[in-house]
Short mmCIF file of C-alpha atoms and ligand atoms in Angstrom, two decimals:
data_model
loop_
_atom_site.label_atom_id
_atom_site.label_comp_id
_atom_site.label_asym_id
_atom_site.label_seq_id
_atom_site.Cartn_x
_atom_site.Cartn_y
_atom_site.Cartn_z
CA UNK A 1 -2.19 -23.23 -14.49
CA UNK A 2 -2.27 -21.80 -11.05
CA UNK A 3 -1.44 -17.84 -9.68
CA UNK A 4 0.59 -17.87 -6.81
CA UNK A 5 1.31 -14.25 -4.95
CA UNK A 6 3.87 -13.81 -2.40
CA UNK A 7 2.86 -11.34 -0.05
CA UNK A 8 5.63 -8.57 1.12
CA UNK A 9 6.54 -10.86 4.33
CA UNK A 10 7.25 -13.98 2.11
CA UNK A 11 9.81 -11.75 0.32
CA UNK A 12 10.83 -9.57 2.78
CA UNK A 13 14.69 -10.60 2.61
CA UNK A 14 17.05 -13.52 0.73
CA UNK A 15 16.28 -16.59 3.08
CA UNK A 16 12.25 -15.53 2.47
CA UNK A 17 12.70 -15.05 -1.26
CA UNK A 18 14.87 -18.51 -1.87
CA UNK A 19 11.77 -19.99 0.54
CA UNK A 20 9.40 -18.81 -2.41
CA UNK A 21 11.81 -20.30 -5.12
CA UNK A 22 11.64 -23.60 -3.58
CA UNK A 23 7.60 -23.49 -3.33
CA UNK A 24 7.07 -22.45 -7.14
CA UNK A 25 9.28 -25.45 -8.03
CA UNK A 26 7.32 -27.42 -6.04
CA UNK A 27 4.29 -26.11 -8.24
CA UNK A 28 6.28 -26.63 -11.06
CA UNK A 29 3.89 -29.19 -12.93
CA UNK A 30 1.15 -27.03 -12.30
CA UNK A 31 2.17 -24.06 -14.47
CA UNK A 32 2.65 -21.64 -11.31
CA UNK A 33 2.41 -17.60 -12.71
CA UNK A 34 4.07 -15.80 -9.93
CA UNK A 35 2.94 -12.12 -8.14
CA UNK A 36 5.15 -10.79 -5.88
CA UNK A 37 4.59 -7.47 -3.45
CA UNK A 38 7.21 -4.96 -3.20
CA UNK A 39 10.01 -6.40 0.04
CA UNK A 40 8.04 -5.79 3.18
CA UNK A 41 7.83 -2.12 4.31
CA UNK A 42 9.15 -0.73 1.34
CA UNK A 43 5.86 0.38 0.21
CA UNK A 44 5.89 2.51 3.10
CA UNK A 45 9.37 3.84 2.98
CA UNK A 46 8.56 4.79 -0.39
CA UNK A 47 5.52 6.82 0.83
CA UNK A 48 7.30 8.39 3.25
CA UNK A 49 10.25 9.43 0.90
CA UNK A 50 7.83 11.39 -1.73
CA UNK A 51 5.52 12.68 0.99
CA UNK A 52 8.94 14.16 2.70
CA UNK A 53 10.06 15.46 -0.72
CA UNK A 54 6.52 16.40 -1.29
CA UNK A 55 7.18 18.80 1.90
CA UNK A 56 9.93 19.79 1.12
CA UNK A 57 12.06 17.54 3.29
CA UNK A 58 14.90 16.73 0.88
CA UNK A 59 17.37 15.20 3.09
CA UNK A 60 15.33 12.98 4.88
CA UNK A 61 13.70 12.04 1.14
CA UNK A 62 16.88 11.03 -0.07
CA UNK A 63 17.92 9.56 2.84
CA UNK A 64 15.05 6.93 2.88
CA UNK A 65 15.55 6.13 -0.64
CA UNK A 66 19.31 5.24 0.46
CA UNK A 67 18.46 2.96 2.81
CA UNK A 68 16.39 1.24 0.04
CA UNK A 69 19.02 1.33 -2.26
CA UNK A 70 21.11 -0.57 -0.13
CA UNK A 71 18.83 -3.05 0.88
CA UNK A 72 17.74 -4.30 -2.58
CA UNK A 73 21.16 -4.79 -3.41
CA UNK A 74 22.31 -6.48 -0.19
CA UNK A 75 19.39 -8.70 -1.45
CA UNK A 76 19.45 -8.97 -4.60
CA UNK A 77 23.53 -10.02 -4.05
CA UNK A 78 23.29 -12.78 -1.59
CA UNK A 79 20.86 -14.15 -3.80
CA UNK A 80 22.10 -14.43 -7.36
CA UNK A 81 25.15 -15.29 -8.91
CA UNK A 82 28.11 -12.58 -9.35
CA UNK A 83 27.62 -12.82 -13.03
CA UNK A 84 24.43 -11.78 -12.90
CA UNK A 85 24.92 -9.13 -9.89
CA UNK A 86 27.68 -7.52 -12.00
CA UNK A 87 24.69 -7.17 -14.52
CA UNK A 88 22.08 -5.99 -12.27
CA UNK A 89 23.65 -3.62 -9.62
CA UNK A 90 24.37 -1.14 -12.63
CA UNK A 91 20.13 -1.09 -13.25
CA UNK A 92 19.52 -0.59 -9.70
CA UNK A 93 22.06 1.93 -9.73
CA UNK A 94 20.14 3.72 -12.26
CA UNK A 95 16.58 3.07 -11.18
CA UNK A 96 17.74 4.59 -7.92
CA UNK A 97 19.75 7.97 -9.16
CA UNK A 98 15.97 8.22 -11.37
CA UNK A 99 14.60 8.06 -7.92
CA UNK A 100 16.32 10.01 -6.48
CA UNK A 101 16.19 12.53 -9.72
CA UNK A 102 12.19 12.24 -8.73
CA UNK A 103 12.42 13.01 -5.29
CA UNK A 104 14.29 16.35 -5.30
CA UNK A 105 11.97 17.51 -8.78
CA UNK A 106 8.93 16.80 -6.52
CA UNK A 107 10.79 18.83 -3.76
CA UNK A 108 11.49 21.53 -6.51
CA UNK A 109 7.84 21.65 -6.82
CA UNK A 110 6.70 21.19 -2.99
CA UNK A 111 3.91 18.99 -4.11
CA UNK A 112 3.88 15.10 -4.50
CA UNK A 113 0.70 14.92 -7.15
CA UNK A 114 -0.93 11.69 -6.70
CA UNK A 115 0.55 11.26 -10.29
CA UNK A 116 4.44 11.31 -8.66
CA UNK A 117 3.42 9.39 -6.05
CA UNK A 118 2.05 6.43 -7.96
CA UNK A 119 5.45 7.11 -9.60
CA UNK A 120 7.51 6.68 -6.43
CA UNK A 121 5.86 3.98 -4.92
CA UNK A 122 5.84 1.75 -8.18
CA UNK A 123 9.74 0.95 -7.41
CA UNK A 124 8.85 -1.44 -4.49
CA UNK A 125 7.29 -3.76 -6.58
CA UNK A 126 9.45 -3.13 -10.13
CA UNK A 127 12.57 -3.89 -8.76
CA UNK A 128 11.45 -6.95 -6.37
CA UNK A 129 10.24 -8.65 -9.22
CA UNK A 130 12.94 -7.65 -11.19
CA UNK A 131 14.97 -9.27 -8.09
CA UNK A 132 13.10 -12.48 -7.76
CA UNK A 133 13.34 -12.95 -11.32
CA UNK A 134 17.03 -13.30 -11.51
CA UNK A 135 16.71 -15.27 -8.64
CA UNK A 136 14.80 -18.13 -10.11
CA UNK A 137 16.92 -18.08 -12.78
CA UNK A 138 19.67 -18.69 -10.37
CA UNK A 139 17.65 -21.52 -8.99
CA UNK A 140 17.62 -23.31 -12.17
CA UNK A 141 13.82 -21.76 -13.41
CA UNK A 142 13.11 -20.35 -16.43
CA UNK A 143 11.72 -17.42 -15.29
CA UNK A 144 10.83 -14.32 -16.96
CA UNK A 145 9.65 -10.85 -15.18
CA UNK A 146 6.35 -9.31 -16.79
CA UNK A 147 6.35 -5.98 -16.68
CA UNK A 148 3.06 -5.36 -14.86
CA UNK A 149 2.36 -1.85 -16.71
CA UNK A 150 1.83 -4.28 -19.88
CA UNK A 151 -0.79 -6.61 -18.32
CA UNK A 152 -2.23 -4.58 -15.49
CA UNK A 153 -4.22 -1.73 -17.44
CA UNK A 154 -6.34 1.09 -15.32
CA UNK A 155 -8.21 3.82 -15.31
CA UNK A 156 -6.24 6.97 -14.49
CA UNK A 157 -7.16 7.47 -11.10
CA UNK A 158 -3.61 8.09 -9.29
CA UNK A 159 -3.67 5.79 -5.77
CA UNK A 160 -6.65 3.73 -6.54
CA UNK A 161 -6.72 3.09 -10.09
CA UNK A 162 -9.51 0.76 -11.63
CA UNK A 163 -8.14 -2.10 -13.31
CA UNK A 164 -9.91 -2.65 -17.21
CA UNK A 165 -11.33 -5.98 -17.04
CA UNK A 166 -10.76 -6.46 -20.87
CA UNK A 167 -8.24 -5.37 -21.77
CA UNK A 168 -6.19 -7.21 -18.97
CA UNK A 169 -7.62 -10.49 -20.05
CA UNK A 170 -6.94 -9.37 -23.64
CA UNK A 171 -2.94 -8.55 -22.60
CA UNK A 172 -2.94 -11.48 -20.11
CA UNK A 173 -3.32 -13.83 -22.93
CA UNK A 174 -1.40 -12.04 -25.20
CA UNK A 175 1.60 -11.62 -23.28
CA UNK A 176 1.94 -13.95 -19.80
CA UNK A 177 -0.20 -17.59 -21.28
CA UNK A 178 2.26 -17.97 -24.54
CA UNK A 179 5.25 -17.47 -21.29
CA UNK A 180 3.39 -20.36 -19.54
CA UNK A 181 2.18 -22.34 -22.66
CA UNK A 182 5.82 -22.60 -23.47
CA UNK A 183 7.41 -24.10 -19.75
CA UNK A 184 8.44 -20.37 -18.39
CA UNK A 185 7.51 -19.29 -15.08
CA UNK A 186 6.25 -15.41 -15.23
CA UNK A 187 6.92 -13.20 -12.35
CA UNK A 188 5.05 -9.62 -12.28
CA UNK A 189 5.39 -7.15 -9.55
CA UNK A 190 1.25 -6.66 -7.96
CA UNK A 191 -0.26 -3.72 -7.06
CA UNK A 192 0.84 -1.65 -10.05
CA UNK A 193 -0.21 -1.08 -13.53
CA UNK A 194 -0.55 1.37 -16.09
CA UNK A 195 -3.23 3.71 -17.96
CA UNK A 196 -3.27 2.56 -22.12
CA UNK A 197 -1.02 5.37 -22.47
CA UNK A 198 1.86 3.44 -20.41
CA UNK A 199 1.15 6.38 -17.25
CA UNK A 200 2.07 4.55 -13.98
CA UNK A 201 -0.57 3.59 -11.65
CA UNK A 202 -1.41 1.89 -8.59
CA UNK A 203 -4.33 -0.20 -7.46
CA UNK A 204 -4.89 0.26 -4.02
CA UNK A 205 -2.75 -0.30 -0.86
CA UNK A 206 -2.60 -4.44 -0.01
CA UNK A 207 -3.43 -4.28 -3.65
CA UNK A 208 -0.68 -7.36 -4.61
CA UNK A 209 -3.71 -10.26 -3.89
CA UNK A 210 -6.40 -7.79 -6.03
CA UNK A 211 -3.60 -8.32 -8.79
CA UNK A 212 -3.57 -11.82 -8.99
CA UNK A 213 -6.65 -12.16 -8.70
CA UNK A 214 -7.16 -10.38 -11.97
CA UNK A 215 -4.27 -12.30 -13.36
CA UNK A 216 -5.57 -15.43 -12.57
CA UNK A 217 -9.32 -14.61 -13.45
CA UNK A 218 -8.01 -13.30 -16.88
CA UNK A 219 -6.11 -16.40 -17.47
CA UNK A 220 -8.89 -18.86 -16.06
CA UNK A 221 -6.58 -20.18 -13.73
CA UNK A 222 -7.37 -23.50 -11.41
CA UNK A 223 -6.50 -21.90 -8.17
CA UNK A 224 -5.13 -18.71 -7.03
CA UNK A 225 -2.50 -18.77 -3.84
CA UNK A 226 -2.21 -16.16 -1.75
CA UNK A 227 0.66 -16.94 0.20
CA UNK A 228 1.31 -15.21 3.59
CA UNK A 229 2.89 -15.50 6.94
CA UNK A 230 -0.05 -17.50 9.16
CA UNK A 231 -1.50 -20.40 8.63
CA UNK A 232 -4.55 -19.13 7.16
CA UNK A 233 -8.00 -17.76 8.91
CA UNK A 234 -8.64 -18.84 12.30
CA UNK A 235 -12.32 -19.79 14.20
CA UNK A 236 -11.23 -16.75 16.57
CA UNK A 237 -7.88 -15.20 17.70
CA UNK A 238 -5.69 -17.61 19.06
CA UNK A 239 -4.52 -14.88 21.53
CA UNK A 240 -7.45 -14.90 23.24
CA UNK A 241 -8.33 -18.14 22.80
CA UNK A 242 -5.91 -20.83 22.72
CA UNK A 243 -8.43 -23.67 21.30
CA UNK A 244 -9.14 -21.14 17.84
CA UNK A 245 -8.64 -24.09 14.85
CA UNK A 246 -7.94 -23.53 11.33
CA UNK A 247 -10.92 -22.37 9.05
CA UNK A 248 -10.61 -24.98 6.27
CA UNK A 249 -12.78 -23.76 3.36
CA UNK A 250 -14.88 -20.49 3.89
CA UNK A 251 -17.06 -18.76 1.78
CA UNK A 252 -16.22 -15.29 0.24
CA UNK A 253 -19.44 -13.51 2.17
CA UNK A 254 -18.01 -14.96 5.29
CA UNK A 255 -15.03 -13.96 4.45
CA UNK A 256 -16.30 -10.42 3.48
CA UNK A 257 -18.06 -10.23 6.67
CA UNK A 258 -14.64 -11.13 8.88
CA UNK A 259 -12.58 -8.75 6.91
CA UNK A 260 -14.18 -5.56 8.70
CA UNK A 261 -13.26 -7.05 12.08
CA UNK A 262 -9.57 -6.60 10.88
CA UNK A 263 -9.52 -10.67 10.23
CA UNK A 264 -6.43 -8.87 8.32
CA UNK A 265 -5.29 -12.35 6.33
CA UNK A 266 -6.42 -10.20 3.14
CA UNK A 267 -9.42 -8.59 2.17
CA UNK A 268 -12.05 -10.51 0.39
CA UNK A 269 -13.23 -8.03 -2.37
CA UNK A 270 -9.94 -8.17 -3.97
CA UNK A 271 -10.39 -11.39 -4.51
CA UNK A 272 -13.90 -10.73 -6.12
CA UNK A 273 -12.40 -11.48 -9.54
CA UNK A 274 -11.45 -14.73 -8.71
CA UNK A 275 -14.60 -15.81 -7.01
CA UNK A 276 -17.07 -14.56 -9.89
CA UNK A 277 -15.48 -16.67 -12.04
CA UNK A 278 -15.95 -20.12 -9.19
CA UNK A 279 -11.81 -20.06 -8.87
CA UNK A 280 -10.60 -21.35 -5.37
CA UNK A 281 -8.71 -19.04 -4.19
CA UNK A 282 -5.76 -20.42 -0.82
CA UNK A 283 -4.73 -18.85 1.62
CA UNK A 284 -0.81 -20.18 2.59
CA UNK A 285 1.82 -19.58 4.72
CA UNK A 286 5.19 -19.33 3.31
CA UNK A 287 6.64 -20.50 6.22
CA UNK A 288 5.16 -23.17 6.75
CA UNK A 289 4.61 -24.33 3.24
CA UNK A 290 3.02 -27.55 4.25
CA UNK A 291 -0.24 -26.32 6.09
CA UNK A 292 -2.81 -26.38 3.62
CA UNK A 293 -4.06 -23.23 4.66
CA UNK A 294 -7.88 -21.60 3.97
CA UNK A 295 -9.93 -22.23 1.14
CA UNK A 296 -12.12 -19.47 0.19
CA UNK A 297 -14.79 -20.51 -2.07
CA UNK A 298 -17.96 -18.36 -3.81
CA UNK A 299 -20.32 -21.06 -2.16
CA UNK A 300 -19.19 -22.67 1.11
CA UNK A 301 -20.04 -26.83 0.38
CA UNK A 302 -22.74 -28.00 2.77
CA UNK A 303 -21.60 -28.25 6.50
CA UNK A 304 -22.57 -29.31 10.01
CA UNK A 305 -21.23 -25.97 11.69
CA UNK A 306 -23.51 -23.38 12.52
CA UNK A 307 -20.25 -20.89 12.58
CA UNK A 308 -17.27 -20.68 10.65
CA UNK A 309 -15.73 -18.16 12.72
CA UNK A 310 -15.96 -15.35 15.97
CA UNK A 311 -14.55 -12.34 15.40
CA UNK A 312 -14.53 -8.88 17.72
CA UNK A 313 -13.43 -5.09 17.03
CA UNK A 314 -12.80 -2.99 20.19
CA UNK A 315 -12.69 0.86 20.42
CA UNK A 316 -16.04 0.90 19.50
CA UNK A 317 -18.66 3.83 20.77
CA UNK A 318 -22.53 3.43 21.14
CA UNK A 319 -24.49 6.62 20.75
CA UNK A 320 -27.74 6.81 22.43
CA UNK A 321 -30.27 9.13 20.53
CA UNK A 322 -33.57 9.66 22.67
CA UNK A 323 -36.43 11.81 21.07
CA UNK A 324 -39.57 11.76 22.68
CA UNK A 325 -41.23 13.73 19.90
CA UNK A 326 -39.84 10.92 17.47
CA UNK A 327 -43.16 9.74 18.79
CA UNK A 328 -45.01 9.09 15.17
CA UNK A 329 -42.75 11.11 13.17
CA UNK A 330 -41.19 10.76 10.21
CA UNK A 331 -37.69 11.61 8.85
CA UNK A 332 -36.40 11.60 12.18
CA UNK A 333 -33.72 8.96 11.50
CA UNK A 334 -32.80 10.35 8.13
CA UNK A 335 -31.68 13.63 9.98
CA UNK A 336 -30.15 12.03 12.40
CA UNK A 337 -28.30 9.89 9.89
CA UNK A 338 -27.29 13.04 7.89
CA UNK A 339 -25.31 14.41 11.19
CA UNK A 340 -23.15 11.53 10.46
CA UNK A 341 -22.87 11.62 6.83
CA UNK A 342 -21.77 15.25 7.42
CA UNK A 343 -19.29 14.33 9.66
CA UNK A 344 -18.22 11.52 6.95
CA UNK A 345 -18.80 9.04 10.28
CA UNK A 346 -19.87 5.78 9.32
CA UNK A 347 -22.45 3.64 11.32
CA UNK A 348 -21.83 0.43 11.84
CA UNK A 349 -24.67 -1.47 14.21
CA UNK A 350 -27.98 0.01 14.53
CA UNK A 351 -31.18 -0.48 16.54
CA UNK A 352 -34.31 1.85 17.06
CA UNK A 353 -36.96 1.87 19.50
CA UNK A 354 -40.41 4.21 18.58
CA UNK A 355 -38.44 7.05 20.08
CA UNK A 356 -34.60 5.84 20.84
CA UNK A 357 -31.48 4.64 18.04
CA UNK A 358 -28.64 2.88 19.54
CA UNK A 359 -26.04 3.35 16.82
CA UNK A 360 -22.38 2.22 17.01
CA UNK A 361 -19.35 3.58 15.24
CA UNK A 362 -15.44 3.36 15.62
CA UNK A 363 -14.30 5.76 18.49
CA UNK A 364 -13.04 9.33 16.70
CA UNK A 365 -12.37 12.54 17.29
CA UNK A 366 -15.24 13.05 15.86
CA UNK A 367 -17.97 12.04 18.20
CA UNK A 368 -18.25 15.40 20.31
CA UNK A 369 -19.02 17.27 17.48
CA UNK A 370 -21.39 14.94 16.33
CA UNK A 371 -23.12 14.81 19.43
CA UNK A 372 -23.58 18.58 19.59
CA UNK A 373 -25.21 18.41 16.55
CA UNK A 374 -27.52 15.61 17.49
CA UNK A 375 -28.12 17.89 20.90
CA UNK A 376 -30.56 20.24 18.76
CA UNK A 377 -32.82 17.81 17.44
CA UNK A 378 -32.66 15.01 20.68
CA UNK A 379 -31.26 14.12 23.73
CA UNK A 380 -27.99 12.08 23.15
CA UNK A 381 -25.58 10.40 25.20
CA UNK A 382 -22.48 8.34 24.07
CA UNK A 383 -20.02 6.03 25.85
CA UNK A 384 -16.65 4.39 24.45
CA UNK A 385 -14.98 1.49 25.48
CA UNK A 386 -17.48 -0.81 23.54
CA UNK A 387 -16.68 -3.38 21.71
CA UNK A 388 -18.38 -5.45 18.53
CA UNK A 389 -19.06 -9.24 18.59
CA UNK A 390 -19.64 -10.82 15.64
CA UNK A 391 -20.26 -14.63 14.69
CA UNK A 392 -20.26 -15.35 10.83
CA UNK A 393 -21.50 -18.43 9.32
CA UNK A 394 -24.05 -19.46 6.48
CA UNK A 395 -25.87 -21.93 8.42
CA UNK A 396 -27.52 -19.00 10.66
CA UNK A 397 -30.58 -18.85 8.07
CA UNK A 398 -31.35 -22.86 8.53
CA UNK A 399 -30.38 -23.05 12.34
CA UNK A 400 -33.50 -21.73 14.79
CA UNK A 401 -33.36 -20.68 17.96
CA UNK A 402 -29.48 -20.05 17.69
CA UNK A 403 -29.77 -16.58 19.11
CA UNK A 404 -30.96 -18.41 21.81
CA UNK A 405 -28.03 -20.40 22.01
CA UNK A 406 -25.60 -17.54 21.84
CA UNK A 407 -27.38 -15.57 24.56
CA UNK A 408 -27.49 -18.36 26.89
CA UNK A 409 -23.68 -19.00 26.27
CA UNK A 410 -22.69 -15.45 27.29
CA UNK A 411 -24.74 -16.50 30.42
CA UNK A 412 -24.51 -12.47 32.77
CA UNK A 413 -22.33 -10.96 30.21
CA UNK A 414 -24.16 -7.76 29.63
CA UNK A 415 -25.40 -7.08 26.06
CA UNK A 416 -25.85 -3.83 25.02
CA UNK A 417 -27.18 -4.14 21.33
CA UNK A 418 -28.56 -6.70 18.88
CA UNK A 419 -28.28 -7.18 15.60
CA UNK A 420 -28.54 -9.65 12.73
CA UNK A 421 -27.89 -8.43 9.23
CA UNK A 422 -29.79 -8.69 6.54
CA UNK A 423 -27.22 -10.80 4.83
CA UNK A 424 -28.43 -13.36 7.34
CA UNK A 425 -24.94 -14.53 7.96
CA UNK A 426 -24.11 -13.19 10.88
CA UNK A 427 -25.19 -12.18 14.88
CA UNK A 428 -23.78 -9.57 15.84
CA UNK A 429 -23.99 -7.41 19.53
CA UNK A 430 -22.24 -4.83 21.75
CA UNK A 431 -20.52 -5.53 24.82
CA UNK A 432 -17.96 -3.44 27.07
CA UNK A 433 -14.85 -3.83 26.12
CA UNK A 434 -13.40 -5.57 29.14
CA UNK A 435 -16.01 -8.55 28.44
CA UNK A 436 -14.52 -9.72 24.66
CA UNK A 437 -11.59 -12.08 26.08
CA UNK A 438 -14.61 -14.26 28.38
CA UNK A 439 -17.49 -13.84 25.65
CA UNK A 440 -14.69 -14.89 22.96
CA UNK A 441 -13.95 -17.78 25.11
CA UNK A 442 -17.15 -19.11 26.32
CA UNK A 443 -18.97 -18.62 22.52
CA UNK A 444 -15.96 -20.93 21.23
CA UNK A 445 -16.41 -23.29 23.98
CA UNK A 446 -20.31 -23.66 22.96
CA UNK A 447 -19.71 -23.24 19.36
CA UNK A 448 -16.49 -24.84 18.35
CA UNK A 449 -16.04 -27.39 20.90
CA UNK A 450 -16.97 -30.73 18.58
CA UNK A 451 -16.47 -28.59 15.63
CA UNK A 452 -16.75 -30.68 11.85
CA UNK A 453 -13.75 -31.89 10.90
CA UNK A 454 -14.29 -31.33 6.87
CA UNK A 455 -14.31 -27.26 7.50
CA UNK A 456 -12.13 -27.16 10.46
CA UNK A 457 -8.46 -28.62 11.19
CA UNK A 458 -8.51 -30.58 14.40
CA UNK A 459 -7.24 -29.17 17.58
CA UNK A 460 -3.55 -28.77 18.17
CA UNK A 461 -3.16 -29.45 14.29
CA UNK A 462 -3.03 -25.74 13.50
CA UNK A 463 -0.49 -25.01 16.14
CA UNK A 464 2.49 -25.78 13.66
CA UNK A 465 5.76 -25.35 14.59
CA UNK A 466 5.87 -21.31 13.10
CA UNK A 467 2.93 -19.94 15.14
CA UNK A 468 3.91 -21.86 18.12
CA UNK A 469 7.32 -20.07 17.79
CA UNK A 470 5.84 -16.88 16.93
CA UNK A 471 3.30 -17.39 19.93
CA UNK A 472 6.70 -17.38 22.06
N1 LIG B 501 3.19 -3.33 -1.59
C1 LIG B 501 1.83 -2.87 -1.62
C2 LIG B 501 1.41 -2.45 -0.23
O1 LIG B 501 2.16 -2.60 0.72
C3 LIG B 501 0.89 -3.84 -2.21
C4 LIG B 501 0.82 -5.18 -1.54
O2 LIG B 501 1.75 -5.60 -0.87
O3 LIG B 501 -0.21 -5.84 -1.68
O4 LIG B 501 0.31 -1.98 -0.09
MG1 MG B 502 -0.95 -7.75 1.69
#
């Protein structure tokens, strides 16, 4: 059996959610469990609706929760029968006048508790499923919705709620494999759950993929799909670099390492589950259902390419921190370390010198007042506009003199920092800003240019007909 998740883009209105119907089918020998995210943006309207009420805001509370209202019926009509819509539009109906109920209590109150919220938010992804449900069963499946506060139990931590390992796999197999043992297709909503004492939770925003990841780990499933809207993770991005190919099979630390340069396909620790347990998890496009998309594996299978991928994050700042009486001392960095922690600032890139630290972190509002801390124990400077470069790849550890390389590529770029973690996966160095479109471009030239067909697709491949038309 297989997990497939459907991402709030691949069921973000009827054409997208009959697209889905036709790609389970597809699946259909496979034994295909199905998550599906709340329609896209509703997660947000629905945040937006109790933190209004939450402020006392009733009419524009109520007001967003109309607009969703209509827009899960308009769906949910077009894309069922009228039989079944003349069943169904009386249980929105009511789902939505309890919503709305919610909305003006929590305005009663003037406080959304992270309780309500959790509450509120849950409907995105209870009714879609309840939606795409009756869908499939229009579309000749035999589907049936799980409830996800049955299967998905958590702590009790509203917003962020950790998922119990056991007793999901305990609930999985008790209530979704005897669905999929017997021919039915399960669909559960993602991202939600419930404590053991059925109280509504949530797992974490972007939380959908962490579901099925649990899903499928509890249920020891071949492959997990995590279908999107792109065509799965690129070398580099193709905006700035028109040759970027598809990434065909990654490992989940390169993976981990992209995902902090916004690589935003999905982030890799929710897929953790998955991984421990060695199952592949996909990365697919919904639109273009054909593309075979990423692999993300727990060990990447032997390869000729030094890189899998070059990623950058602008808007970064580099703070200079110049002490000559650093000279020999100790617990100099710690206290300048603490200025940050007390500023809850995290550091991303570090070097030292015997009496300087070059540290980077993301540009915020912050940085003054962190510098005039820093003023009464050094002599600091800072400058924004800076930007992170960072290749990822596995092969770095068995590959010498491949700084070398990269430094020789970037030929009078100016680099301000140098680093390479200790996970040994990855070079990674400061630049201005202004540099990352020609240091993108001549890195992918050197690095990519006769790149191994087995991990990457071949050039022009990945430009299928839905990101050439979104490139338009
Ligand atoms: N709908 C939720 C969100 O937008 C969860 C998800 O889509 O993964 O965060
Ligand atoms: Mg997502």
């Amino acid at each position: 059996m297989i997990v497939m998740k459907f991402g709030g883009t691949s069921v973000m209105d009827p054409t997208a959610i009959d697209r889905t119907a036709q790609i389970v089918k597809g699946r259909a020998v496979r034994r295909p469990a199905v998550v599906v995210s709340a329609m896209s943006r509703v997660t947000d309207a629905l945040l937006a609706a109790g933190k209004a009420a939450g402020e006392g805001q009733r009419e524009q509370a109520l007001e967003l929760a109309r607009g969703l209202r209509q827009r899960h019926h308009t769906t949910a009509k077009e894309l069922i029968t009228a039989a079944q819509y003349a069943a169904l539009a009386p249980e929105l109906e009511r789902e939505f006048d309890t919503l709305d109920e919610l909305l003006k209590g929590i305005c009663a109150v003037g406080e959304l508790s992270p309780r309500s919220s959790d509450y509120v938010v849950s409907y995105g992804e209870r009714l879609n499923s309840r939606i795409v449900t009756e869908s499939y069963l229009a579309r000749g499946m035999r589907a049936t919705l799980v409830d996800a506060r049955r299967v998905m139990i958590t702590d009790a931590q509203h917003g962020k709620a950790i998922p119990q390992i056991d007793q999901i796999e305990h609930r999985a197999k008790n209530f979704v494999r005897p669905l999929i043992e017997d021919g039915q297709v399960p669909v559960m909503g993602g991202f939600i759950g419930a404590t053991e004492q059925g109280v509504q939770t949530t797992i974490g925003r972007g939380g959908s993929d962490f579901s099925a990841a649990l899903l499928g780990s509890a249920l020891d499933a071949e492959a997990i799909e995590i279908w999107t809207d792109v065509d799965g993770m690129m070398t580099t991005d193709p905006r700035i670099c028109p040759d970027a190919r598809r990434i065909r099979v990654i490992s989940f630390e390169e993976a981990a390492e992209l995902a902090y340069f916004g690589a935003k396909v999905l982030h890799p620790a929710t897929v953790l589950p998955a991984v421990q347990k060695n199952i592949p998890v996909l990365i697919l496009n919904s639109l273009n259902p054909r593309n075979e998309g990423t692999l993300i594996v727990g060990r990447a299978p032997k390869s000729k390419a030094t890189f899998k991928a070059i990623a950058a994050k602008k808007r970064i700042t580099i703070v200079d921190v110049v002490a000559a009486r650093m000279l020999g001392a100790h617990g100099f960095l710690k206290s300048i370390f603490d200025v940050f922690d007390r500023h809850h600032c995290s550091i991303d890139v570090v070097s030292t010198s015997e009496v300087s630290v070059s540290l980077t972190v993301d540009s915020n509002e912050a940085i003054p007042a962190i510098a005039a801390d820093l003023e009464k124990i050094a002599d600091v400077k800072y400058a924004g506009r800076n930007a992170i470069v960072c290749l990822v790849g596995e092969n770095i550890r068995e590959t010498p003199e491949i700084a070398a390389r990269v430094f020789a590529a970037l030929g009078a770029i100016n680099v301000r920092m140098i680093s390479q973690g200790a996970s040994e996966i990855n070079i990674t160095f400061v630049i201005d800003e202004e540099d990352v479109p020609e240091a993108i471009r001549r890195l992918h030239k050197e690095f990519f240019a006769e790149a191994d067909p087995e991990v990457f697709d071949t050039p022009g491949a990945s430009s299928s007909e839905t990101s050439r038309e979104r490139a338009r």
